[in-house]
Amino acid sequence: MQTQTILHSTPDVRAVLAAAMPSGAMEVTVGIDLGSTTTKAILLDTSGQIVGRGITNSRSNYEVAAAVAREEALTAVRFSLLGRVLESAGQAAQQLAEPLTEAFRLELYMGELAALRSEILGLLEKPGHAAHRAALQPAAEAVLDKMAQTASSLFGPGAGRKSDFFRDLAGAAYVAEAEALANVKGSGVPFERLVGLYDRAILDVETRLESRDFGVLLEKAAMHVLPVGERASWLREVVRAVGSSRIAEVAFVGTGYGRQTLPFPKETVRSEILCHGRGAHRIFPGTRTVLDIGGQDTKGIQVDDGGVVTSFQMNDRCAAGCGRYLGYIADELNLGLHELGPLALQAKKQVRVNSTCTVFAGAELRDRLALGQRREDILAGLHRAIMLRAMSILARSGGISDQFTFTGGVCNNPMAVKVLRELVAQTYGENITVNTHSSSIYMGALGASMYALDDHHAGRGGILPTFAQG
Amino acid sequence: MSSSDFVSQVAPIKAADPCGALLQRCRTLVEDHELNHVKQWKAANPGAFVMGHMPIYAPRALVEAQGGLAVAVFGGGEEVDIIRGDSYFQSYICHIPRSTIELGLGGQLDVLDGMMFPSICDVIRNLGGMWKILFPNKYSAYVDLPQNFAQGIGGKFYAHELGRIAEEMHKFGAQKLEPEKLRQAMRDENLRRAAIGKLDELRRTEPHRCLASEAYLLVRAGGGLLAKEHAAMIEEFVLAAKKRDTRPRDNVRVVLVGAFCEQAPVDLIRALEKAGCDIVDDDFQLGMRMIEGDLDAEAEDPLLALAMGFIKKGAAVASRYIADEVKGKSLIDKVKASKADGVIFAAASFCDPALLDQPMLEVAMDEAKIPHTSFKYAENTGQFQVIREQAGAFSDAVKLWGQVE
Amino acid sequence: MADRPSKDAPAPNKDDSQKRQKDMIADHFDKLSRSKADGKKVVYTFVPGNLTELLLALDLLPVLPEINALQSGMRKKSGGYIAEAEKAGHSEDVCTYVKCDIGMIKSGNIGPTGQKLPEPDLLLLSYTGCFTFLKWFELLQHEYNCPVVMLHVPYQPDGVATPAMREYIVEQLENEVIPALEKLAGKKLDYDELSRRLALSRIAEDDLVAVWESAKHTPSPIDGYFGGVYYIGPIFSSFRGSQDAIDYYRLLRAEVEERIRLGQGPTTPDGRMDEQKYRLVVEGPPNWTSFNDFWHMFSKEQAVVCASTYTRVGGLYDQGFRHDPSQPLESLADYCLGCYTNLGLPSRIDLIEKYVREYNADGFLINSVKSCNSFSAGQLLILREIEKRTGVPGGFIESDLVDPRYFGKANIENRVQSFLQMLDARKTRMINAPMRSGPAVHV
């Protein structure tokens, strides 16, 4: 996928970089939000602009998750630096940014794939697999070979990946190839075992920490993308300069679910309530009330005109009405979480559901289905029941009187948003602005990074932990 | 309109039923959360005082004696969406105060000039205090029912308490309390009690002519009616019900206990009936028949007589301290009087009085060899599948158990 | 500073007064364990509205099941006891003090000192501010089959103790309670002895008030909640109206005054807290099963509680009430009427507002316990009202008295920290004025 490009000018790379980094290094503050399902990182430059973000699955190892999200955000920072330099060289150069990013991601993917291969082959050496090794090993290798051959289709401008997580991408490809292999008549390929290998191996691949040399990877990626010809040397210089430029993490704040278990030093930890409130306020500066519905809890937050929390309420011990409830329902119906909302939108009428008890969710659902009620209608009722709970928590925290922002995983559910808008209008009037944002999942990390910036300005920036090393 | 999908499937009121129209009227009254019938009454009686009250028991005669109308506020059932109500109560508190606050803040109780909060439990007591803060322009009275049952002590105290409430109601616009008017109101109260007595009698002797779910509607519908009108309505029903051509069913006879405050949804009662239980006695809307017998309406000092009605004839409910009697005796008497086969303990979730009482009553039932089962509900419970199965199993077991015995 | 305190954290309060209290309690339980042999009669009763002077005047020994239950909580026994009671048919929805007590009885009735508690000869049901008391003693009567005498203390919905209320209580005392106690004691009540005891109570009450009010100093020499629950021990239980109580409170007051002189803070699980970053007012009882962990969440952040309502359940002495030897029964009646949980919600809000202002608090926190509806029902309105009236931020956490299942440590700590950080952020904001909010950005 090499690109032919004519560059109109080739500004002095060092000068452009120096302008972007007067101190000789890119100074950033780091905010990490360790959630129960995903871990997010946001980096701000010292003027408060977002320069990088990263996200990964939290899984079981918080330290690794924090390290991966941070690494990804740092990568993003370099890409934003790269963007600035290319921008200075005009539109044509600027258009190189996306292919370069995609090629870089492909390099990362290939690296992880190699790790997956060695993990799987390692597993096959174990005595437990002795009986099936003969059938499994060639099959697994064939699957992995195929994955490597087709990997490039996942990347490139407009590739439309379903996810940016290696687990999801590789998992989908692996299962597809394994299925194809197993479906060949007489192949004797044990599909379940093959998939079992992946499930086991991915855990180790995910929690494997590899120090990533951005410069080396970027240069590799550039080989595939950069134009040939006279101007290429300038571009290679850009790549090298960006790859080796220094990024200084000057302050750090960590937040997230179960902060007691976070791998952060005590003085760098901020409550996710404060962080969510501040982050949401940053995106929508008119916000005075924030509702965050995450996997484990629901928070109603009031903030002042500077984004500082003035009061908050969370769901009590009972988890009724949290994202987890929708998870149970999805499991019960054998649906993906993201399918619930669109399905509920198709309801013809809303079944009245009064209980949002997670313990009884399954039983209630089965009873109602047994009574012949439509799945869509029940789902509509369930969404309404959950949002009623959220409305109560909001009311507890002081209600809504001005601009209102809905964040958290559940805000990506269109039915939840629809019901919430209706209830807000019904309870607090039609004039309330209700904000939602596709990237609302980053609000906590953004707020954390802002608090880090405060600390930096106050001369007491918290030190970034190194996290687990490889 | 009942919105529960379940109801519309199982409980049409038959047009040919001689009680049909009356029951429909009752249902309309019970589901009138906007209190339109009370608004109409107030419009027809300008300046009259309308006094709401929480369960279990409130001195309704006092309100009527002062030219007012007492209105039972027994929560919002399953019809009311709870938003603001939930914002005031933790998850471990029962449901009735939530829906009551929701109705209050939603303006549905605006027609009430005051509210009485009888001493049922700490939740209802504190709700009274919340009411004072949330509705500072309305009269709000805590009715401290005595737990000392000597005339000269508890009786005197309660009579004084009633006098205080009468005076305060007067200050808020009710007529001044006059002895003869109180006597008349007590006579009317006696009429209501007598009518309910006939209804109870009909349920005991011919349960197929009057289902518990119907009696429930009839008694609850009178929550916002004058005692005399309510009495007439019940009398009318009893006469009509005797003309019904329904046939006796092969059901077990049960006494239901524990549902005196937060009311069970009427569909839950129907679910029990569907499961083969004739509920021949219960403590739904206990307050309407809390005084077991007549008030002394001809007494020299009617205020003391009203107080002594509660002191001497008040039913043994869980919120009342049972001083001299053996725990559970009253329930055993009820079971015997109604020839019941067993007892169903049905308490609202988180109902302190009912749930703290229950273990003692269960022991008493065991000792008296009366079969029993128990479940919890909330006024907005929408699903009765489990309860119906449980009640069905219980009724089968009671039948078998009866044969074995 | 250890982040994870210590399941076996040393007893946080090691002051001399604390040791003295421990000895007093040990002595009392000794007496109880010998009571049958000594021919002494034992009366079970409740903390709010307790009639200790009356019992002592008749030479009767009080047992307070609430205290036993909280002790069982602190000794990590309550979980098993509650399970025992629930197995016997008690609902999971109801008060865990009751279930803990029932479970303890069913497990041999071993008290906090490891000695067996004597069975009650009488249950004195002082029905003051808590509906559950009524059922609790009905249940105990079921267990012990002993006489019960009821004292119904009317509630103060408007914060006013009327003459009719007082009369009602005095009449119950004269006609029912005292005769029943006299019958049990086998002797007539000596009113002079009662008055003498009430006079002793006053002295200790004065000293306790001085201790409470010491928290108006900065730094506060006491913690008025976590430390406060130790300070109320003697006066809320079996010692009011005794010389022991006088000695204890004199010692305690002296310690506190010495700390004021030296500018010292109270002893906490994190050592002496001289630096105090936050001053709080707390409403609601503490959790007992993880008491030290709970306290540690505050002390490690240098948060001191300067006033609390829980420490007023056994009497609002700091609002002026004193036992009065010149009118003993009326004075007992007024005492019962005035306990914190016997006050209507509006009065409770007024009192908390007063504490927030008088003690110059930075924050107001509610610990809402599942067991106690008397405290809990309406607390969310209290929170809102206090914030509205004082502008001081409120926080809300939930736990239980003695049910370990309801102490979600991570969850509670999360809220406590969020609350304290919110106070911090708001303080910083007030000092540094506008925060850098910046224009809207795109993530």
XYZ file of N, CA and C in Angstrom, chain A residues 178-304:
381
model
N -10.769 -21.152 12.237
C -10.885 -22.483 12.854
C -12.151 -23.171 12.375
N -13.211 -22.393 12.280
C -14.482 -22.941 11.834
C -14.367 -23.456 10.399
N -13.745 -22.589 9.588
C -13.600 -22.960 8.178
C -12.826 -24.273 8.046
N -11.797 -24.373 8.873
C -10.956 -25.568 8.834
C -11.727 -26.804 9.309
N -12.457 -26.633 10.367
C -13.190 -27.750 10.970
C -14.322 -28.201 10.068
N -14.842 -27.274 9.253
C -15.973 -27.617 8.399
C -15.593 -28.439 7.175
N -14.286 -28.452 6.909
C -13.858 -29.277 5.775
C -14.073 -30.741 6.150
N -14.884 -31.415 5.326
C -15.242 -32.799 5.649
C -14.015 -33.668 5.841
N -14.060 -34.483 6.878
C -12.979 -35.417 7.108
C -11.680 -34.781 7.572
N -11.714 -33.489 7.901
C -10.495 -32.820 8.351
C -10.085 -33.314 9.737
N -11.111 -33.742 10.506
C -10.817 -34.243 11.859
C -10.279 -33.175 12.780
N -10.507 -31.920 12.427
C -10.030 -30.850 13.294
C -11.007 -30.619 14.432
N -10.531 -30.774 15.668
C -11.439 -30.598 16.818
C -11.641 -29.104 17.104
N -12.738 -28.566 16.601
C -13.004 -27.136 16.676
C -12.969 -26.606 18.118
N -13.690 -27.291 19.020
C -13.783 -26.807 20.399
C -12.398 -26.707 21.045
N -11.596 -27.718 20.804
C -10.258 -27.720 21.400
C -9.396 -26.611 20.825
N -9.598 -26.401 19.564
C -8.829 -25.376 18.870
C -9.144 -23.998 19.474
N -10.422 -23.769 19.681
C -10.841 -22.493 20.258
C -10.403 -22.401 21.718
N -10.441 -23.545 22.365
C -9.999 -23.595 23.766
C -8.552 -23.121 23.898
N -7.753 -23.499 22.925
C -6.340 -23.088 22.926
C -6.238 -21.562 22.892
N -7.046 -20.973 22.032
C -7.017 -19.521 21.906
C -7.414 -18.869 23.236
N -8.522 -19.368 23.795
C -9.045 -18.761 25.029
C -7.993 -18.765 26.127
N -7.242 -19.854 26.183
C -6.226 -19.969 27.215
C -5.040 -19.033 26.906
N -4.642 -19.058 25.641
C -3.437 -18.323 25.254
C -3.641 -16.811 25.329
N -4.834 -16.358 24.999
C -5.052 -14.916 24.911
C -4.865 -14.250 26.271
N -5.179 -15.000 27.332
C -5.035 -14.433 28.677
C -3.590 -14.023 28.914
N -2.682 -14.891 28.477
C -1.271 -14.581 28.690
C -0.774 -13.504 27.738
N -1.300 -13.552 26.517
C -0.870 -12.543 25.550
C -1.296 -11.159 26.043
N -2.514 -11.103 26.561
C -3.049 -9.817 27.019
C -2.284 -9.256 28.205
N -1.864 -10.137 29.068
C -1.211 -9.654 30.281
C 0.306 -9.618 30.132
N 0.758 -9.791 28.886
C 2.174 -9.753 28.602
C 2.547 -8.295 28.361
N 3.545 -7.859 29.030
C 3.935 -6.468 28.836
C 5.192 -6.424 28.003
N 5.103 -5.710 26.888
C 6.262 -5.660 26.019
C 6.609 -4.196 25.873
N 7.847 -3.858 26.150
C 8.163 -2.457 25.971
C 8.247 -2.211 24.469
N 7.577 -1.178 24.073
C 7.338 -0.958 22.663
C 8.264 0.166 22.212
N 9.040 -0.066 21.186
C 9.868 1.026 20.673
C 9.133 1.698 19.530
N 8.567 2.824 19.847
C 7.747 3.521 18.883
C 8.519 3.790 17.598
N 9.746 4.292 17.772
C 10.525 4.688 16.601
C 10.747 3.528 15.648
N 11.139 2.389 16.206
C 11.427 1.231 15.366
C 10.177 0.774 14.640
N 9.079 0.698 15.427
C 7.826 0.245 14.830
C 7.356 1.213 13.740
N 7.497 2.489 14.028
C 7.011 3.475 13.070
C 7.835 3.408 11.774
N 9.101 3.220 11.941
C 9.930 3.129 10.736
C 9.557 1.909 9.907
N 9.250 0.836 10.617
C 8.808 -0.376 9.915
C 7.516 -0.104 9.143
N 6.610 0.556 9.877
C 5.319 0.860 9.264
C 5.519 1.770 8.056
N 6.443 2.714 8.217
C 6.660 3.691 7.158
C 7.141 3.034 5.872
N 7.895 1.950 6.026
C 8.394 1.221 4.871
C 7.248 0.862 3.925
N 6.095 0.534 4.504
C 4.973 0.081 3.678
C 4.220 1.240 3.064
N 4.363 2.397 3.667
C 3.448 3.460 3.318
C 4.100 4.602 2.551
N 5.314 4.918 2.951
C 5.909 6.132 2.418
C 6.175 6.037 0.920
N 6.080 7.174 0.255
C 6.295 7.189 -1.179
C 7.772 6.932 -1.495
N 7.994 6.474 -2.616
C 9.384 6.312 -3.037
C 9.793 7.590 -3.753
N 11.031 7.768 -3.825
C 11.434 8.950 -4.566
C 12.196 9.942 -3.738
N 12.406 11.079 -4.302
C 13.350 12.045 -3.741
C 12.914 12.584 -2.393
N 11.620 12.819 -2.202
C 11.160 13.434 -0.967
C 11.101 12.452 0.187
N 11.237 11.179 -0.112
C 11.077 10.189 0.943
C 12.071 10.402 2.065
N 13.211 10.893 1.718
C 14.223 11.054 2.764
C 13.749 12.062 3.806
N 13.031 13.108 3.342
C 12.495 14.057 4.316
C 11.490 13.362 5.246
N 10.650 12.556 4.646
C 9.646 11.857 5.436
C 10.286 10.891 6.418
N 11.326 10.223 5.957
C 12.006 9.305 6.879
C 12.620 10.090 8.033
N 13.050 11.261 7.734
C 13.617 12.099 8.790
C 12.524 12.474 9.800
N 11.378 12.795 9.262
C 10.245 13.123 10.133
C 9.946 11.947 11.059
N 9.836 10.782 10.453
C 9.508 9.580 11.228
C 10.549 9.335 12.316
N 11.799 9.462 11.925
C 12.866 9.233 12.908
C 12.819 10.273 14.027
N 12.622 11.536 13.628
C 12.625 12.611 14.631
C 11.460 12.456 15.603
N 10.312 12.140 15.060
C 9.141 11.981 15.945
C 9.336 10.750 16.829
N 9.852 9.700 16.209
C 10.057 8.478 16.976
C 11.021 8.658 18.124
N 11.940 9.552 17.978
C 12.943 9.676 19.034
C 12.723 10.907 19.910
N 11.703 11.689 19.596
C 11.510 12.891 20.425
C 11.052 12.487 21.820
N 11.333 13.345 22.764
C 11.137 12.978 24.154
C 9.734 13.401 24.630
N 9.059 12.508 25.283
C 7.770 12.856 25.875
C 7.935 12.788 27.383
N 7.676 13.906 28.038
C 7.864 13.933 29.495
C 6.513 13.919 30.184
N 6.307 12.900 30.985
C 5.048 12.813 31.734
C 5.249 13.570 33.044
N 4.678 14.756 33.124
C 5.029 15.643 34.235
C 4.116 15.491 35.449
N 2.972 14.923 35.247
C 2.085 14.729 36.402
C 1.122 13.608 36.086
N 0.660 12.968 37.138
C -0.204 11.803 36.944
C -1.317 11.765 37.982
N -2.530 11.422 37.548
C -3.625 11.125 38.480
C -4.321 9.863 37.998
N -4.593 8.980 38.935
C -5.304 7.750 38.613
C -6.660 7.736 39.288
N -7.610 7.112 38.630
C -8.943 7.022 39.224
C -9.570 5.724 38.766
N -10.786 5.464 39.236
C -11.483 4.292 38.720
C -12.123 3.449 39.771
N -12.768 2.437 39.262
C -13.549 1.538 40.100
C -12.642 0.821 41.106
N -13.104 0.772 42.327
C -12.340 0.036 43.336
C -10.960 0.632 43.494
N -10.901 1.947 43.773
C -9.605 2.611 43.781
C -8.640 2.044 44.815
N -9.189 1.368 45.800
C -8.314 0.824 46.830
C -7.336 -0.178 46.253
N -7.768 -0.834 45.165
C -6.897 -1.871 44.614
C -6.096 -1.352 43.429
N -6.172 -0.064 43.169
C -5.448 0.463 42.021
C -3.948 0.445 42.281
N -3.193 0.218 41.237
C -1.736 0.148 41.401
C -1.117 1.543 41.343
N -1.749 2.527 41.974
C -1.249 3.891 41.943
C -0.831 4.325 43.344
N 0.169 5.186 43.433
C 0.517 5.721 44.757
C -0.650 6.536 45.303
N -0.831 6.489 46.610
C -1.991 7.088 47.263
C -2.197 8.547 46.850
N -1.098 9.322 46.827
C -1.271 10.754 46.600
C -1.659 11.076 45.160
N -1.603 10.086 44.276
C -1.984 10.379 42.893
C -3.415 9.935 42.594
N -4.072 9.369 43.582
C -5.396 8.818 43.324
C -6.468 9.869 43.588
N -7.380 10.033 42.645
C -8.547 10.906 42.846
C -9.824 10.098 42.650
N -10.828 10.504 43.359
C -12.117 9.830 43.242
C -12.650 9.941 41.820
N -13.268 8.857 41.344
C -13.791 8.911 39.976
C -14.998 9.829 39.901
N -15.609 10.094 41.047
C -16.731 11.040 41.048
C -16.213 12.412 40.616
N -15.125 12.827 41.256
C -14.557 14.134 40.930
C -14.108 14.157 39.471
N -13.484 13.060 39.051
C -12.926 13.017 37.701
C -14.025 13.011 36.638
N -15.053 12.211 36.868
C -16.146 12.168 35.890
C -16.823 13.522 35.768
N -17.058 14.133 36.910
C -17.726 15.435 36.908
C -16.895 16.450 36.135
N -15.620 16.465 36.400
C -14.768 17.470 35.777
C -14.619 17.201 34.283
N -14.462 15.910 33.940
C -14.300 15.558 32.524
C -15.539 15.904 31.718
N -16.686 15.531 32.235
C -17.930 15.809 31.515
C -18.124 17.310 31.363
N -17.755 18.035 32.395
C -17.897 19.488 32.352
C -16.947 20.086 31.316
N -15.797 19.472 31.140
C -14.820 19.968 30.178
C -15.369 19.836 28.752
N -16.032 18.711 28.499
C -16.549 18.484 27.151
C -17.771 19.367 26.894
N -18.619 19.464 27.918
C -19.821 20.292 27.791
C -19.796 21.323 28.916
N -19.144 22.457 28.695
C -18.899 23.391 29.798
C -20.169 23.941 30.452
N -21.316 23.783 29.801
C -22.550 24.264 30.431
C -23.117 23.278 31.431
N -22.509 22.104 31.527
C -23.034 21.028 32.375
C -23.052 21.391 33.854
N -24.178 21.169 34.500
C -24.235 21.297 35.957
C -24.574 19.964 36.636
N -25.116 19.024 35.836
C -25.477 17.724 36.390
C -24.971 16.621 35.466
N -24.385 15.597 36.074
C -23.862 14.477 35.286
C -24.481 13.187 35.799
N -24.930 12.365 34.874
C -25.357 11.014 35.243
C -24.388 10.055 34.573
N -23.780 9.206 35.374
C -22.857 8.226 34.824
C -23.370 6.842 35.177
N -23.682 6.051 34.183
C -24.087 4.669 34.460
C -23.017 3.753 33.914
N -22.289 3.148 34.814
C -21.219 2.242 34.411
C -21.639 0.814 34.691
N -20.683 -0.066 34.567
C -20.968 -1.475 34.788
C -21.352 -1.767 36.228
N -20.656 -1.137 37.165
C -20.843 -1.491 38.565
C -21.649 -0.484 39.361
N -21.687 0.753 38.905
C -22.475 1.696 39.688
C -23.051 2.816 38.850
N -23.983 3.491 39.471
C -24.653 4.616 38.850
C -24.386 5.822 39.733
N -23.985 6.931 39.107
C -23.649 8.105 39.898
C -24.429 9.314 39.410
N -24.981 10.037 40.329
C -25.580 11.331 40.011
C -24.652 12.392 40.592
N -24.180 13.306 39.766
C -23.151 14.257 40.204
C -23.590 15.678 39.860
N -23.451 16.571 40.807
C -23.681 17.990 40.527
C -22.316 18.681 40.507
N -22.118 19.550 39.531
C -20.845 20.286 39.473
C -21.117 21.785 39.395
N -20.127 22.552 39.808
C -20.281 24.004 39.716
C -19.748 24.508 38.373
